[in-house]
Amino acid sequence: MASSRTQKEIRQRAPIWLVMLLFANLIVMAFDAQENFTKQNVFKGGVQALASPVQRATSWVSGTVGGFYRQLNNFGSTASENERLTRQLAVTELELRKAQEAVAENGRLRELLNLKEKTGYDQVAARVIARDGSVWFNTVTISCGSSSGIALNMPVVTPGGLVGRVIALSPWTAQVMLITDEKAAAGAIIGKLGESGALGSVRGLGNSGLVEMRYVSGLQKVSTGDYIMTTGQDGIYPPGLTVGEVVEVKPGTATQPHQIFIKPSARLDQLAEVAVLLYRPPQRPAPEHTLPNVDKTKVVRDK
Amino acid sequence: MPQFKTAAVLGIAIILQLSLREAWPPLSYIDFPLIVVVYIALQREAWQALIVGTIAGLAIDAPSGGLLGAGGFSKTLTAYLIYFAATRINLENALLRIPILAAATLIDGAIYFFWQRSLGNPPSAPFVQTISYSLIGTTTVGTFAMYLLDSVLSEQVSLRRQFASRRRVARRGASSLKRR
């Protein structure tokens, strides 16, 4: 009887809990949406700071589990061998793999260090510790945050090319929007700045993994295999970063721009280490407010 | 103790959700936390289902490019709707889990997309394509995962089965008495 009463109570109270939890989620959403609008990201940064130990653990677990499955595969391929040889082989392979991974990592980090010479900007090297858990967005979380000198909108690169920009920060982690995200965009040029007139802007195409270049005059000569670089005119990315390579061109006309599809040169599906360029775009002068039409309205009001 | 088990299972589901995308990106279409939420809601554990829904949603939202709380909202509401249906209709049949999982994926995805879009943060993935893949992935994997969950969180399920068999025996007994 007592348990049935409890069940009844639970059933009666469930809608109240539901409303309370939905309301709490709604408040969190409203805060986050407002921060997205004001570009402060204090709230999400706080949550990410709390979540970063879990993300690091998750990253470690996934690496270990991946290694375990690779080991299992290796065991499967050597099943016909006797037990001693199999163990020896597994141990040797494990050591070899570790050594190979260390050499590969060393190479990647060396390339990241060389980036400073290439780009001329100070940089912070970071590891990718988490990918977007939902299927709806294209972001990654990296292992360095505001305590390493990273600020919002700073460009993120690999030796291959542009990766994206920082969109949220906590002291120990930063969230990076990939260049393939539909909301990501950058000013770009086909070929080298100063040598080509094919200016436009690149924009992500979501999960297709490609980037589209728009507003390039149909009179410009564009062909597959051409390289795309940033122009620095967007106020976020410095000039001269490689975006990618043209893989498809739908030719435009004298009045219609080309439709250009680009494959990012950074391997965005296999990001392990990245570098955040400590680049702050030059300040632009504020627009003049005393426009002629403003004066006219003043005159009308005065009258 | 059952709460610890539930927390552990939820933790594993969240870790899988966050890490499997690194191994092979299409695996992210399987919503592991949603499978756990649906399972608990089907057990008619209102409080647990709602809390698990909120925690699972927020945990996935935190490292995501989406709005924090949108996943929590959608999973909490989905959990309640399934709990509500489970308390009014008999959903004990294992085959019924397939349409329930499919419906849960649709509801969760639609609410999530709605909030992201209405609060000015439209997702980069196309709605129909993403929700279709998610529906296939979550329903297929979820159907098998629920058998696994039965063996891990099965105290209530086994109790219910025991009672069901006792009830059957009792009914037979009563009908045979009537005949006599």
Coordinates of C-alpha atoms in Angstrom, one line a residue:
Chain A
M1 CA 0.0 0.0 0.0
A2 CA 2.8 2.3 1.0
S3 CA 4.7 1.6 -2.2
S4 CA 1.6 2.2 -4.3
R5 CA 1.1 5.5 -2.6
T6 CA 4.7 6.5 -3.3
Q7 CA 4.2 5.5 -6.9
K8 CA 1.1 7.7 -7.0
E9 CA 2.9 10.6 -5.4
I10 CA 5.7 10.2 -7.9
R11 CA 3.2 10.2 -10.8
Q12 CA 1.6 13.3 -9.4
R13 CA 4.9 15.1 -8.8
A14 CA 6.5 14.2 -12.1
P15 CA 5.0 17.1 -14.0
I16 CA 6.2 19.5 -11.4
W17 CA 9.8 18.2 -11.7
L18 CA 9.5 18.3 -15.5
V19 CA 8.5 22.0 -15.4
M20 CA 11.2 22.8 -13.0
L21 CA 13.9 21.0 -15.0
L22 CA 12.7 22.5 -18.3
F23 CA 12.6 25.9 -16.8
A24 CA 16.2 25.5 -15.5
N25 CA 17.3 24.4 -19.0
L26 CA 15.5 27.3 -20.5
I27 CA 17.3 29.8 -18.2
V28 CA 20.7 28.2 -19.1
M29 CA 19.8 28.4 -22.8
A30 CA 18.7 32.0 -22.5
F31 CA 22.0 32.9 -20.7
D32 CA 24.0 31.1 -23.3
A33 CA 22.1 32.7 -26.2
Q34 CA 22.6 36.1 -24.7
E35 CA 26.3 35.4 -24.3
N36 CA 26.5 34.3 -27.9
F37 CA 25.0 37.7 -28.8
T38 CA 27.3 39.7 -26.6
K39 CA 30.3 37.5 -27.4
Q40 CA 31.3 37.2 -23.7
N41 CA 31.0 33.5 -23.2
V42 CA 31.6 33.7 -19.5
F43 CA 28.9 31.2 -18.6
K44 CA 29.8 28.5 -21.2
G45 CA 33.5 29.1 -20.4
G46 CA 32.7 28.3 -16.8
V47 CA 30.9 25.1 -17.7
Q48 CA 33.7 24.1 -20.0
A49 CA 36.2 24.7 -17.3
L50 CA 34.3 22.3 -15.1
A51 CA 33.9 19.8 -17.9
S52 CA 37.6 19.9 -19.1
P53 CA 38.9 17.2 -16.7
V54 CA 36.1 14.9 -17.9
Q55 CA 37.0 15.7 -21.5
R56 CA 40.6 15.0 -20.9
A57 CA 39.7 11.7 -19.3
T58 CA 37.4 10.9 -22.2
S59 CA 40.2 11.7 -24.7
W60 CA 42.6 9.5 -22.8
V61 CA 40.0 6.7 -22.6
S62 CA 39.2 6.9 -26.3
G63 CA 42.9 6.8 -27.1
T64 CA 43.4 3.8 -24.8
V65 CA 40.4 1.9 -26.1
G66 CA 41.5 2.6 -29.7
G67 CA 44.9 1.2 -28.9
F68 CA 43.3 -1.8 -27.2
Y69 CA 41.2 -2.6 -30.3
R70 CA 44.2 -2.2 -32.5
Q71 CA 46.1 -4.6 -30.3
L72 CA 43.2 -7.1 -30.5
N73 CA 43.4 -6.9 -34.3
N74 CA 47.0 -7.6 -34.2
F75 CA 46.4 -10.6 -32.0
G76 CA 43.8 -11.8 -34.5
S77 CA 46.3 -11.7 -37.3
T78 CA 48.9 -13.7 -35.4
A79 CA 46.5 -16.3 -33.9
S80 CA 48.2 -19.1 -35.7
E81 CA 51.5 -18.4 -33.9
N82 CA 52.2 -20.0 -30.5
E83 CA 51.4 -18.1 -27.3
R84 CA 54.9 -17.1 -26.5
L85 CA 55.6 -15.7 -29.9
T86 CA 52.2 -13.9 -30.0
R87 CA 53.0 -12.2 -26.7
Q88 CA 56.5 -11.3 -27.8
L89 CA 55.1 -9.9 -31.1
A90 CA 52.4 -8.0 -29.3
V91 CA 54.9 -6.4 -26.9
T92 CA 57.3 -5.6 -29.8
E93 CA 54.4 -4.1 -31.8
L94 CA 53.2 -2.1 -28.9
E95 CA 56.7 -0.7 -28.4
L96 CA 57.1 -0.1 -32.1
R97 CA 53.8 1.6 -32.3
K98 CA 54.6 3.8 -29.3
A99 CA 57.9 4.7 -30.9
Q100 CA 56.2 5.4 -34.3
E101 CA 53.6 7.5 -32.5
A102 CA 56.3 9.4 -30.7
V103 CA 58.2 10.0 -33.9
A104 CA 55.0 11.1 -35.7
E105 CA 54.1 13.4 -32.8
N106 CA 57.6 14.8 -32.7
G107 CA 57.4 15.6 -36.4
R108 CA 54.0 17.2 -36.0
L109 CA 55.1 19.3 -33.1
R110 CA 58.3 20.3 -35.0
E111 CA 56.1 21.5 -37.9
L112 CA 53.9 23.4 -35.4
L113 CA 57.1 25.1 -34.1
N114 CA 58.2 25.9 -37.7
L115 CA 54.8 27.6 -38.1
K116 CA 56.0 30.5 -36.1
E117 CA 58.7 31.2 -38.6
K118 CA 56.3 30.7 -41.5
T119 CA 53.6 32.9 -40.2
G120 CA 55.6 35.4 -38.1
Y121 CA 53.1 35.3 -35.2
D122 CA 53.5 34.0 -31.7
Q123 CA 51.5 30.8 -31.1
V124 CA 50.3 28.4 -28.5
A125 CA 50.4 24.7 -29.3
A126 CA 47.4 22.7 -28.1
R127 CA 45.9 19.2 -28.3
V128 CA 42.4 18.5 -29.5
I129 CA 40.7 16.9 -26.4
A130 CA 37.2 16.6 -27.6
R131 CA 35.0 16.8 -30.7
D132 CA 31.5 18.1 -30.8
G133 CA 29.3 15.4 -29.1
S134 CA 26.2 16.4 -31.1
V135 CA 25.9 15.9 -34.8
W136 CA 24.6 19.3 -35.4
F137 CA 27.8 21.4 -35.1
N138 CA 31.4 21.3 -36.2
T139 CA 33.5 22.3 -33.2
V140 CA 36.5 20.9 -31.3
T141 CA 37.8 21.6 -27.8
I142 CA 41.5 22.2 -27.4
S143 CA 43.6 21.8 -24.3
C144 CA 44.7 25.5 -23.8
G145 CA 42.6 28.4 -22.8
S146 CA 42.7 32.0 -21.6
S147 CA 45.5 31.2 -19.1
S148 CA 47.8 30.5 -22.0
G149 CA 47.1 33.9 -23.6
I150 CA 44.4 32.7 -26.0
A151 CA 41.5 35.2 -26.7
L152 CA 38.2 35.0 -28.5
N153 CA 38.4 34.9 -32.3
M154 CA 42.1 34.0 -32.5
P155 CA 42.9 31.9 -35.6
V156 CA 43.7 28.2 -35.2
V157 CA 46.0 26.5 -37.7
T158 CA 48.0 23.4 -38.4
P159 CA 51.0 23.1 -40.6
G160 CA 48.6 22.1 -43.4
G161 CA 46.5 25.3 -43.2
L162 CA 43.7 27.1 -41.5
V163 CA 41.5 25.1 -39.0
G164 CA 39.1 27.8 -37.7
R165 CA 38.8 30.3 -34.9
V166 CA 38.2 30.4 -31.1
I167 CA 34.6 30.9 -30.2
A168 CA 34.5 30.1 -26.5
L169 CA 37.0 30.1 -23.7
S170 CA 37.7 28.8 -20.3
P171 CA 41.0 29.2 -18.4
W172 CA 42.1 25.7 -19.5
T173 CA 40.2 24.9 -22.7
A174 CA 39.0 26.7 -25.8
Q175 CA 36.3 25.8 -28.2
V176 CA 37.2 26.1 -31.9
M177 CA 34.7 26.5 -34.7
L178 CA 36.0 24.7 -37.7
I179 CA 36.2 26.5 -41.1
T180 CA 33.8 23.9 -42.5
D181 CA 31.0 25.0 -40.1
E182 CA 28.2 26.8 -42.0
K183 CA 28.6 29.8 -39.7
A184 CA 32.4 30.1 -40.4
A185 CA 33.7 32.5 -43.0
A186 CA 36.9 34.2 -44.0
G187 CA 38.1 36.7 -46.6
A188 CA 40.1 34.8 -49.2
I189 CA 41.9 35.1 -52.5
I190 CA 42.9 32.6 -55.2
G191 CA 46.6 32.5 -55.4
K192 CA 48.9 35.1 -53.7
L193 CA 47.8 38.4 -52.4
G194 CA 49.0 41.1 -54.7
E195 CA 49.4 38.8 -57.6
S196 CA 45.8 37.8 -58.1
G197 CA 42.6 39.8 -58.3
A198 CA 40.3 36.8 -57.6
L199 CA 39.0 38.0 -54.2
G200 CA 36.0 36.5 -52.4
S201 CA 35.0 35.0 -49.2
V202 CA 35.0 31.4 -48.1
R203 CA 32.2 29.8 -46.1
G204 CA 31.7 26.3 -44.6
L205 CA 29.3 23.8 -46.1
G206 CA 28.6 21.8 -42.9
N207 CA 29.2 18.1 -42.7
S208 CA 30.3 17.8 -46.4
G209 CA 33.8 18.7 -45.2
L210 CA 34.1 21.2 -48.0
V211 CA 34.3 25.0 -48.1
E212 CA 32.6 27.2 -50.7
M213 CA 34.2 30.4 -52.1
R214 CA 31.8 33.1 -53.1
Y215 CA 31.8 36.5 -54.9
V216 CA 34.7 35.7 -57.2
S217 CA 34.1 37.5 -60.5
G218 CA 33.1 35.3 -63.3
L219 CA 35.7 37.0 -65.5
Q220 CA 38.6 35.7 -63.3
K221 CA 40.4 32.5 -64.4
V222 CA 40.0 29.8 -61.8
S223 CA 40.9 26.1 -62.2
T224 CA 40.9 23.0 -60.0
G225 CA 44.1 22.7 -58.0
D226 CA 44.5 26.4 -57.4
Y227 CA 45.4 27.4 -53.8
I228 CA 43.2 29.7 -51.7
M229 CA 44.8 32.0 -49.1
T230 CA 43.4 34.3 -46.5
T231 CA 43.5 38.1 -47.2
G232 CA 43.2 39.4 -43.7
Q233 CA 40.4 41.7 -44.7
D234 CA 37.9 40.0 -42.5
G235 CA 39.4 41.3 -39.3
I236 CA 39.9 37.9 -37.8
Y237 CA 42.5 35.9 -39.8
P238 CA 45.9 37.2 -40.7
P239 CA 46.8 37.4 -44.4
G240 CA 48.6 34.5 -46.1
L241 CA 47.2 31.5 -44.3
T242 CA 46.4 28.5 -46.6
V243 CA 42.7 27.7 -46.7
G244 CA 42.7 24.8 -49.2
E245 CA 42.7 23.7 -52.8
V246 CA 40.0 24.2 -55.4
V247 CA 38.3 20.9 -56.2
E248 CA 35.4 22.0 -58.3
V249 CA 34.5 25.1 -60.2
K250 CA 31.1 26.0 -61.6
P251 CA 32.0 28.7 -64.0
G252 CA 30.3 32.1 -63.8
T253 CA 29.7 34.7 -66.4
A254 CA 30.4 38.4 -66.8
T255 CA 27.4 39.2 -64.5
Q256 CA 27.5 36.0 -62.3
P257 CA 30.3 35.0 -59.9
H258 CA 32.0 31.6 -60.0
Q259 CA 30.8 28.9 -57.6
I260 CA 34.0 27.4 -56.2
F261 CA 34.4 24.4 -53.9
I262 CA 37.5 24.0 -51.8
K263 CA 38.9 21.1 -49.9
P264 CA 40.6 22.5 -46.7
S265 CA 44.3 21.7 -46.7
A266 CA 44.3 21.1 -42.9
R267 CA 43.1 17.5 -42.2
L268 CA 40.1 18.5 -40.2
D269 CA 38.9 14.9 -39.7
Q270 CA 42.2 13.9 -38.1
L271 CA 43.1 16.8 -35.9
A272 CA 45.4 15.9 -33.1
E273 CA 47.6 19.0 -32.4
V274 CA 46.9 22.5 -33.5
A275 CA 48.4 25.9 -33.0
V276 CA 46.5 29.0 -31.9
L277 CA 48.0 32.2 -33.4
L278 CA 48.2 35.0 -30.9
Y279 CA 47.1 37.4 -33.6
R280 CA 45.2 40.5 -32.9
P281 CA 43.9 42.2 -36.0
P282 CA 44.8 45.9 -36.5
Q283 CA 42.2 48.3 -35.0
R284 CA 40.0 49.8 -37.6
P285 CA 39.1 53.5 -37.3
A286 CA 35.5 54.0 -36.1
P287 CA 33.2 55.2 -38.9
E288 CA 32.4 58.9 -39.0
H289 CA 29.0 59.5 -37.4
T290 CA 28.3 62.9 -38.8
L291 CA 26.8 61.8 -42.1
P292 CA 25.0 64.3 -44.3
N293 CA 21.6 62.6 -43.8
V294 CA 22.0 62.7 -40.0
D295 CA 22.5 66.4 -40.2
K296 CA 19.4 66.7 -42.3
T297 CA 17.3 65.0 -39.7
K298 CA 18.8 67.3 -37.0
V299 CA 17.8 70.3 -39.1
V300 CA 14.3 68.9 -39.5
R301 CA 14.0 68.4 -35.7
D302 CA 15.3 71.8 -35.0
K303 CA 12.7 73.3 -37.3
Chain B
M1 CA 22.8 0.9 -5.6
P2 CA 20.5 1.0 -8.7
Q3 CA 21.3 4.8 -8.8
F4 CA 25.0 4.1 -8.9
K5 CA 24.5 1.6 -11.7
T6 CA 22.4 4.1 -13.6
A7 CA 25.0 6.8 -13.1
A8 CA 27.8 4.4 -14.3
V9 CA 25.8 3.5 -17.4
L10 CA 25.0 7.1 -18.2
G11 CA 28.7 8.0 -17.7
I12 CA 29.7 5.3 -20.2
A13 CA 27.1 6.5 -22.7
I14 CA 28.4 10.1 -22.4
I15 CA 32.0 9.0 -22.8
L16 CA 31.1 6.8 -25.9
Q17 CA 29.2 9.8 -27.4
L18 CA 32.1 12.2 -26.9
S19 CA 34.8 9.8 -28.0
L20 CA 33.4 7.6 -30.8
R21 CA 33.3 10.6 -33.2
E22 CA 37.1 10.7 -33.1
A23 CA 37.3 7.0 -34.1
W24 CA 34.8 7.3 -37.0
P25 CA 32.7 10.4 -37.5
P26 CA 29.4 8.6 -38.7
L27 CA 29.3 6.9 -35.2
S28 CA 28.2 10.3 -33.8
Y29 CA 24.8 9.7 -35.3
I30 CA 24.1 7.1 -32.6
D31 CA 22.8 9.0 -29.6
F32 CA 23.9 6.7 -26.7
P33 CA 22.7 9.0 -23.9
L34 CA 19.3 9.1 -25.5
I35 CA 19.1 5.3 -25.5
V36 CA 19.8 5.3 -21.7
V37 CA 17.2 8.0 -21.1
V38 CA 14.6 6.1 -23.1
Y39 CA 15.4 2.9 -21.3
I40 CA 15.0 4.5 -17.8
A41 CA 11.8 6.2 -18.9
L42 CA 10.4 2.9 -20.1
Q43 CA 11.1 1.5 -16.6
R44 CA 8.6 4.2 -15.3
E45 CA 11.3 5.8 -13.1
A46 CA 10.0 9.4 -13.5
W47 CA 12.5 11.1 -11.3
Q48 CA 15.5 9.2 -12.6
A49 CA 14.4 9.6 -16.2
L50 CA 14.0 13.4 -15.9
I51 CA 17.3 13.9 -14.0
V52 CA 19.2 11.5 -16.4
G53 CA 17.7 13.4 -19.4
T54 CA 18.9 16.7 -18.1
I55 CA 22.4 15.6 -17.1
A56 CA 22.9 13.7 -20.4
G57 CA 21.7 16.7 -22.4
L58 CA 23.9 19.2 -20.6
A59 CA 26.9 16.9 -20.7
I60 CA 26.7 16.7 -24.5
D61 CA 25.9 20.4 -24.8
A62 CA 29.0 21.5 -22.8
P63 CA 31.7 20.7 -25.4
S64 CA 29.3 21.4 -28.3
G65 CA 28.9 24.4 -30.5
G66 CA 25.2 24.5 -29.8
L67 CA 23.4 26.4 -27.0
L68 CA 24.0 25.0 -23.5
G69 CA 20.7 23.7 -22.2
A70 CA 19.1 22.9 -25.6
G71 CA 20.0 19.2 -25.3
G72 CA 19.0 19.1 -21.7
F73 CA 15.6 20.5 -22.5
S74 CA 15.0 18.2 -25.4
K75 CA 16.1 15.0 -23.5
T76 CA 14.2 15.9 -20.4
L77 CA 11.0 16.5 -22.4
T78 CA 11.5 13.3 -24.4
A79 CA 12.1 11.3 -21.1
Y80 CA 8.8 12.7 -19.7
L81 CA 6.8 11.9 -22.8
I82 CA 8.0 8.3 -22.9
Y83 CA 7.4 8.0 -19.1
F84 CA 3.9 9.4 -19.6
A85 CA 3.2 6.9 -22.4
A86 CA 4.7 4.0 -20.5
T87 CA 2.5 4.7 -17.5
R88 CA -0.7 4.6 -19.6
I89 CA 0.1 2.0 -22.3
N90 CA 1.8 -1.3 -21.8
L91 CA 5.1 -1.0 -23.4
E92 CA 6.8 -4.1 -21.9
N93 CA 7.0 -5.8 -25.3
A94 CA 10.6 -5.7 -26.5
L95 CA 9.5 -5.1 -30.1
L96 CA 7.7 -1.9 -29.1
R97 CA 11.1 -0.5 -28.2
I98 CA 12.0 0.0 -31.9
P99 CA 9.2 2.5 -32.6
I100 CA 9.7 4.2 -29.2
L101 CA 13.4 4.7 -29.9
A102 CA 12.6 6.1 -33.3
A103 CA 9.9 8.4 -31.9
A104 CA 12.3 9.5 -29.1
T105 CA 15.0 10.3 -31.7
L106 CA 12.6 12.4 -33.8
I107 CA 11.2 14.3 -30.8
D108 CA 14.6 14.9 -29.3
G109 CA 16.1 16.1 -32.6
A110 CA 13.2 18.3 -33.5
I111 CA 13.1 20.0 -30.1
Y112 CA 16.9 20.5 -30.1
F113 CA 16.8 22.0 -33.7
F114 CA 13.8 24.2 -32.8
W115 CA 15.5 25.8 -29.8
Q116 CA 18.9 26.3 -31.6
R117 CA 17.1 27.9 -34.5
S118 CA 14.7 30.1 -32.5
L119 CA 17.5 31.4 -30.2
G120 CA 19.7 32.5 -33.2
N121 CA 22.2 29.6 -33.3
P122 CA 21.1 27.5 -36.3
P123 CA 22.9 24.2 -36.6
S124 CA 25.3 23.7 -39.5
A125 CA 24.0 20.2 -40.3
P126 CA 20.9 19.9 -42.5
F127 CA 17.9 18.9 -40.4
V128 CA 16.2 16.1 -42.5
Q129 CA 19.5 14.4 -43.4
T130 CA 20.9 14.5 -39.9
I131 CA 17.7 13.4 -38.2
S132 CA 17.3 10.5 -40.7
Y133 CA 20.8 9.2 -40.1
S134 CA 20.4 9.7 -36.4
L135 CA 17.0 7.8 -36.5
I136 CA 18.6 4.8 -38.3
G137 CA 21.7 4.7 -36.1
T138 CA 20.0 5.2 -32.7
T139 CA 17.2 2.9 -33.4
T140 CA 19.4 0.1 -34.7
V141 CA 22.0 0.3 -32.0
G142 CA 19.5 1.2 -29.3
T143 CA 17.4 -2.0 -29.9
F144 CA 20.4 -4.2 -29.1
A145 CA 21.8 -1.9 -26.4
M146 CA 18.6 -2.2 -24.5
Y147 CA 19.1 -5.9 -24.2
L148 CA 22.5 -5.1 -22.7
L149 CA 20.9 -2.6 -20.4
D150 CA 18.3 -5.2 -19.4
S151 CA 21.2 -7.4 -18.0
V152 CA 22.9 -4.5 -16.3
L153 CA 19.9 -2.6 -14.8
S154 CA 17.5 -5.6 -14.7
E155 CA 16.5 -5.8 -11.1
Q156 CA 13.1 -4.3 -11.7
V157 CA 12.7 -6.1 -15.0
S158 CA 13.4 -9.5 -13.5
L159 CA 11.1 -8.7 -10.6
R160 CA 8.3 -7.8 -13.0
R161 CA 8.9 -11.0 -15.0
Q162 CA 8.7 -13.0 -11.8
F163 CA 5.4 -11.3 -10.8
A164 CA 4.1 -11.8 -14.3
S165 CA 4.7 -15.5 -14.2
R166 CA 3.3 -15.8 -10.6
R167 CA 0.2 -13.9 -11.8
R168 CA -0.2 -16.3 -14.7
V169 CA 0.0 -19.2 -12.3
A170 CA -2.4 -17.6 -10.0
R171 CA -4.9 -16.9 -12.8
R172 CA -4.7 -20.5 -14.0
G173 CA -5.2 -21.7 -10.4
A174 CA -8.3 -19.5 -10.0
S175 CA -9.8 -20.6 -13.3
S176 CA -9.3 -24.3 -12.4
L177 CA -11.0 -23.7 -9.0
K178 CA -14.0 -22.1 -10.8
R179 CA -14.3 -25.1 -13.1
R180 CA -14.3 -27.4 -10.1

